[in-house]
Amino acid sequence: MQEELFHTEYTTETFVQVLIPLAIPKPLTYYVPENLIKDIKFGQRVEVPFGKTKLYSAVVIRVVNSKPEGVKIRPIISIIDEKPIITTEQVKLWEWISDYYCCTMGEVLQAALPANLKLSSETVLVLSPLFDEDYDGLTDKEFMITEALSIQNEISIDNIRKILSQKTVYPIINSLIEKRIVYLKAEMKEKYKPKKIGCVRFAEKYVTDPESLHEAFDLCSKSSRQTEALMGYIVLSKDKPFVQKTELYKKANVDSSVLNAMQKKGIFEIYEREISRLGTYEDDIQDMFTLDEQQIRALSEIKTHFETKNTVLLHGVTGSGKTRVYIDLIEEAIKNGEQVLYLLPEVALTAQIISRLQKVFGDEIATYHHKLNNHERVEVWNAVSEGKSVVLGPRSAMFLPYRNLKWVIIDEEHDSSFKQNDPAPRYHGRDAAIYMAYVYGAKTLLGTATPALETYYNAKKGKYGLVNMPKRYGDIAMPEISVVDAKTEKQQRKLQSHFTTQLLDTMGKVLERGEQIILFQNRRGYAPALRCQSCAWTQECKHCDVTLTYHKFKHNLQCHYCGYQAPLTKLCPNCGDIDLRLQGFGTEKIEDELKIYLPDAKIARMDYDTVRSKNAHSKLINDFEEKRIDILVGTQMVTKGLDFENVSLVGIISADQLLRFPDFRASERGFQLMTQVAGRAGRKKKQGRVLIQAMDVAHPVLREVIDNDYQEFYAREIMERNAFKYPPYARLIKLQLKHKKADVLNHGAKIFGDYLVTALGKRVQGPAVPHVGRVRNYYILDFMIKLEMDMNVVNHAKRVIRESIVKLSQEAGYTTIRVNVDVDPV
């Protein structure tokens, strides 16, 4: 047999550029084997080799006919999807985020795709707990994998290749995931369960023989409540395919004990019905209340601005009815077969807003956020790709594959939660969404009562349109705001724990009237420090340079940075003294002490500790709305977008903590938080009241909050920003270097700083130890680069940063220093 004279590397001239979810500087190129050329398309996932042994699912972003010179090209192994799962607009957005925020496209892909769309050879699969051993409809290879999983608890994709004796397995695994027979192991930690609702139906006897219904009435004759339930069920069942228990409770004014008694009599069957995670809205669709004169004017001005501008700021006071304006725009888009993205700063806000929107639009609404499990996220991803009308969610919702986007509505646009901190990409959801709307040819509406200074500056300069809504809906008065002098009360020994007498007296009167209260304290936990009164020792985290916070519920000390926990010690380990005291206060302590001063009040707490589970936040809001809670104590969560008609008093426990933070944005954040939380008072029926406790009652921000004077606040603050050259008069890029050895970090930061200063000069500040200098055993040093508002200068600085990171990684002894780039830090 004649030997091959030359090795032929490629048999085709078709190549693909792909992204894999890793921090790789640029897309990778692979060639397409001849048998796959006819099926390869932009936007599909393909199985590719990477490194010596690993395989990944990669996304095709380009199909080309040329290859990079001097690089060995490997073939793709298989095509996973029949149809593209992404759009060209998504790729343009990813490229912009990668370039603007100085990260790799692989890191953007990692943030953008749901986990079920990202597979690697290290991925571990487990059998679904819902699998009922029904193998019908499975191919032979799917059957082999399923059978192996029924014997073993988990199998890696590498081992699946061995079971099937073939290299190409991703399409088979993808099919099993879509059929919900297998799950990714990581997802099982989320304890996925199908969504179910409690329902009621007639027992079989009354279904097959409706004439016997009189017997059911006879059985209920001695109980008027059971008779009401029976009649209520008959009315509901005429119009609905199934009757929910909650609907019947409401219709007949009964509770579970009535239905249980009727089940025992053989009248009803109570069962659970599984519904789609996207949900179906079963209630009647409601007409919204009519637009008032201010809202009609605002809508007209918004549309006029959109004729010449891509972005409009809707500056409306709290309670002015901005959401009603959004609803009108959404309604218009739905009628025209277009899509709307409604962004909120965090998941916590979605519960109440989704309820309001569903009452108007029913099943047209979908939510997308990190608390959905991987299957739910893929469901929403596919629904949006097929034209789902409205998507509501935090910043991650902008990564979905929209097809016909009309509006991007960004509510509470000022909120710092729109900024991603870790890991990369460290993008700002508001700014990225504005660019995303531009890519899709859509328009962006920014809504808030307290605009970010940069946003308002852009509006005043004419870059954005500006529409004002200065009055509350229904001409309800803005809340009466007062500052209570906590310092004087402390000196006069009138302060009761952390409450002034005025706050406690007012709370008592409000509760007597049957009204509700919100208390805001921007720190969770019971007490932020355990301190020895003799030697000033404090209990610190062993992994981070912070004091541990005491949590009374768990009776331990916790680190809010790394999660480290320690028991409460009784002796000072430094001097042996027993006089250890908890200092400071958080939401948990306020909740605890309120029970002493207001023993009859029903008190609940809303912070990170109480809303960790998927439905905890919704339950809290529901209980507060239905007046099962009198006083709601919370962190920033209670300041954002919530709407409760019976809240007449809002108390801000410590304004000084907000205003004394060492950050040039401290005044801005303090004004925003206090104004927003004050806006929760008196939104529906009558004027509310706000009490702000402060030691420094002369701070100018407090006067601006009392007068609800954003213009005065903006004028004073923008003058200071201009004088000291902070945004919007300068651009900031923060660089954070991390290493587990302080000496290595110190020397590496000196070398890195020299690179930067050589190219950028006095624009570079640092290195400096940040407020928290060690987190999770990594020492930290920060650089801040302050740049002129010139895109050429900014782009040059980003090139220098990238080059400096590469140079540092090539220096012997400093390759393990991590450098994080944060463009436009907040």
PDB file of C-alpha atoms in Angstrom, residues 19-118:
ATOM      1  CA  LEU A  19     -16.489  31.366  21.958  1.00  0.00           C
ATOM      2  CA  ILE A  20     -16.055  29.097  24.948  1.00  0.00           C
ATOM      3  CA  PRO A  21     -16.980  30.269  28.477  1.00  0.00           C
ATOM      4  CA  LEU A  22     -13.369  30.829  29.606  1.00  0.00           C
ATOM      5  CA  ALA A  23     -11.240  33.982  30.025  1.00  0.00           C
ATOM      6  CA  ILE A  24      -9.437  33.569  26.681  1.00  0.00           C
ATOM      7  CA  PRO A  25      -8.305  36.817  24.980  1.00  0.00           C
ATOM      8  CA  LYS A  26      -9.970  36.211  21.592  1.00  0.00           C
ATOM      9  CA  PRO A  27     -12.325  33.815  19.743  1.00  0.00           C
ATOM     10  CA  LEU A  28     -10.854  30.453  18.690  1.00  0.00           C
ATOM     11  CA  THR A  29     -10.833  29.137  15.127  1.00  0.00           C
ATOM     12  CA  TYR A  30     -11.665  25.532  14.176  1.00  0.00           C
ATOM     13  CA  TYR A  31     -12.201  23.919  10.798  1.00  0.00           C
ATOM     14  CA  VAL A  32     -15.432  22.217   9.851  1.00  0.00           C
ATOM     15  CA  PRO A  33     -15.191  18.579   8.663  1.00  0.00           C
ATOM     16  CA  GLU A  34     -16.738  17.955   5.275  1.00  0.00           C
ATOM     17  CA  ASN A  35     -19.652  15.936   6.628  1.00  0.00           C
ATOM     18  CA  LEU A  36     -20.771  18.892   8.798  1.00  0.00           C
ATOM     19  CA  ILE A  37     -20.396  21.769   6.326  1.00  0.00           C
ATOM     20  CA  LYS A  38     -23.983  21.656   5.080  1.00  0.00           C
ATOM     21  CA  ASP A  39     -25.369  21.885   8.636  1.00  0.00           C
ATOM     22  CA  ILE A  40     -23.060  24.495  10.212  1.00  0.00           C
ATOM     23  CA  LYS A  41     -24.646  27.895  10.969  1.00  0.00           C
ATOM     24  CA  PHE A  42     -23.937  31.060  12.927  1.00  0.00           C
ATOM     25  CA  GLY A  43     -25.264  30.877  16.488  1.00  0.00           C
ATOM     26  CA  GLN A  44     -25.193  27.094  16.907  1.00  0.00           C
ATOM     27  CA  ARG A  45     -23.352  25.333  19.686  1.00  0.00           C
ATOM     28  CA  VAL A  46     -20.619  22.971  18.556  1.00  0.00           C
ATOM     29  CA  GLU A  47     -18.476  20.481  20.422  1.00  0.00           C
ATOM     30  CA  VAL A  48     -14.793  21.436  20.269  1.00  0.00           C
ATOM     31  CA  PRO A  49     -11.507  20.151  21.761  1.00  0.00           C
ATOM     32  CA  PHE A  50      -9.580  22.570  23.975  1.00  0.00           C
ATOM     33  CA  GLY A  51      -6.227  21.897  25.598  1.00  0.00           C
ATOM     34  CA  LYS A  52      -4.878  18.361  25.694  1.00  0.00           C
ATOM     35  CA  THR A  53      -7.954  16.459  26.833  1.00  0.00           C
ATOM     36  CA  LYS A  54     -10.895  18.794  27.501  1.00  0.00           C
ATOM     37  CA  LEU A  55     -13.974  19.247  25.343  1.00  0.00           C
ATOM     38  CA  TYR A  56     -16.376  22.201  25.508  1.00  0.00           C
ATOM     39  CA  SER A  57     -19.635  23.299  23.969  1.00  0.00           C
ATOM     40  CA  ALA A  58     -18.730  26.472  22.063  1.00  0.00           C
ATOM     41  CA  VAL A  59     -20.919  29.061  20.318  1.00  0.00           C
ATOM     42  CA  VAL A  60     -20.262  29.836  16.661  1.00  0.00           C
ATOM     43  CA  ILE A  61     -20.018  33.607  16.144  1.00  0.00           C
ATOM     44  CA  ARG A  62     -18.677  33.531  12.569  1.00  0.00           C
ATOM     45  CA  VAL A  63     -18.421  31.092   9.652  1.00  0.00           C
ATOM     46  CA  VAL A  64     -15.403  32.072   7.483  1.00  0.00           C
ATOM     47  CA  ASN A  65     -13.369  30.785   4.552  1.00  0.00           C
ATOM     48  CA  SER A  66      -9.929  31.716   5.828  1.00  0.00           C
ATOM     49  CA  LYS A  67      -7.769  30.617   8.742  1.00  0.00           C
ATOM     50  CA  PRO A  68      -5.237  32.472  10.898  1.00  0.00           C
ATOM     51  CA  GLU A  69      -1.672  31.975   9.690  1.00  0.00           C
ATOM     52  CA  GLY A  70       0.883  30.077  11.740  1.00  0.00           C
ATOM     53  CA  VAL A  71      -1.649  28.353  13.994  1.00  0.00           C
ATOM     54  CA  LYS A  72      -2.556  24.678  14.006  1.00  0.00           C
ATOM     55  CA  ILE A  73      -6.300  24.385  13.459  1.00  0.00           C
ATOM     56  CA  ARG A  74      -8.290  21.529  14.992  1.00  0.00           C
ATOM     57  CA  PRO A  75     -11.696  20.272  13.807  1.00  0.00           C
ATOM     58  CA  ILE A  76     -15.029  20.693  15.524  1.00  0.00           C
ATOM     59  CA  ILE A  77     -16.341  17.330  16.716  1.00  0.00           C
ATOM     60  CA  SER A  78     -20.104  17.744  16.368  1.00  0.00           C
ATOM     61  CA  ILE A  79     -22.963  20.219  16.014  1.00  0.00           C
ATOM     62  CA  ILE A  80     -25.179  20.306  19.109  1.00  0.00           C
ATOM     63  CA  ASP A  81     -28.113  22.459  17.941  1.00  0.00           C
ATOM     64  CA  GLU A  82     -30.200  22.309  14.788  1.00  0.00           C
ATOM     65  CA  LYS A  83     -31.077  26.019  15.022  1.00  0.00           C
ATOM     66  CA  PRO A  84     -29.043  29.031  16.244  1.00  0.00           C
ATOM     67  CA  ILE A  85     -29.495  29.785  19.944  1.00  0.00           C
ATOM     68  CA  ILE A  86     -28.147  33.377  19.735  1.00  0.00           C
ATOM     69  CA  THR A  87     -28.585  36.432  17.501  1.00  0.00           C
ATOM     70  CA  THR A  88     -26.093  38.697  15.730  1.00  0.00           C
ATOM     71  CA  GLU A  89     -27.210  41.566  17.996  1.00  0.00           C
ATOM     72  CA  GLN A  90     -26.155  39.559  21.048  1.00  0.00           C
ATOM     73  CA  VAL A  91     -22.666  39.077  19.624  1.00  0.00           C
ATOM     74  CA  LYS A  92     -22.351  42.830  18.941  1.00  0.00           C
ATOM     75  CA  LEU A  93     -23.365  43.519  22.556  1.00  0.00           C
ATOM     76  CA  TRP A  94     -20.848  40.963  23.871  1.00  0.00           C
ATOM     77  CA  GLU A  95     -18.088  42.530  21.789  1.00  0.00           C
ATOM     78  CA  TRP A  96     -18.916  45.986  23.125  1.00  0.00           C
ATOM     79  CA  ILE A  97     -18.978  44.797  26.754  1.00  0.00           C
ATOM     80  CA  SER A  98     -15.660  42.990  26.254  1.00  0.00           C
ATOM     81  CA  ASP A  99     -14.040  46.097  24.764  1.00  0.00           C
ATOM     82  CA  TYR A 100     -15.563  48.741  27.059  1.00  0.00           C
ATOM     83  CA  TYR A 101     -15.145  46.877  30.361  1.00  0.00           C
ATOM     84  CA  CYS A 102     -11.704  45.399  29.559  1.00  0.00           C
ATOM     85  CA  CYS A 103     -12.653  41.728  29.815  1.00  0.00           C
ATOM     86  CA  THR A 104     -12.690  38.757  27.458  1.00  0.00           C
ATOM     87  CA  MET A 105     -15.639  37.670  25.350  1.00  0.00           C
ATOM     88  CA  GLY A 106     -15.427  34.272  27.034  1.00  0.00           C
ATOM     89  CA  GLU A 107     -16.158  35.952  30.375  1.00  0.00           C
ATOM     90  CA  VAL A 108     -19.149  37.742  28.822  1.00  0.00           C
ATOM     91  CA  LEU A 109     -20.397  34.430  27.388  1.00  0.00           C
ATOM     92  CA  GLN A 110     -20.070  32.837  30.822  1.00  0.00           C
ATOM     93  CA  ALA A 111     -22.356  35.547  32.241  1.00  0.00           C
ATOM     94  CA  ALA A 112     -24.782  35.516  29.307  1.00  0.00           C
ATOM     95  CA  LEU A 113     -25.643  31.839  28.772  1.00  0.00           C
ATOM     96  CA  PRO A 114     -27.718  29.682  31.153  1.00  0.00           C
ATOM     97  CA  ALA A 115     -25.729  26.775  32.626  1.00  0.00           C
ATOM     98  CA  ASN A 116     -27.681  24.184  30.624  1.00  0.00           C
ATOM     99  CA  LEU A 117     -26.315  25.722  27.430  1.00  0.00           C
ATOM    100  CA  LYS A 118     -22.718  25.446  28.686  1.00  0.00           C
TER     101      LYS A 118
END
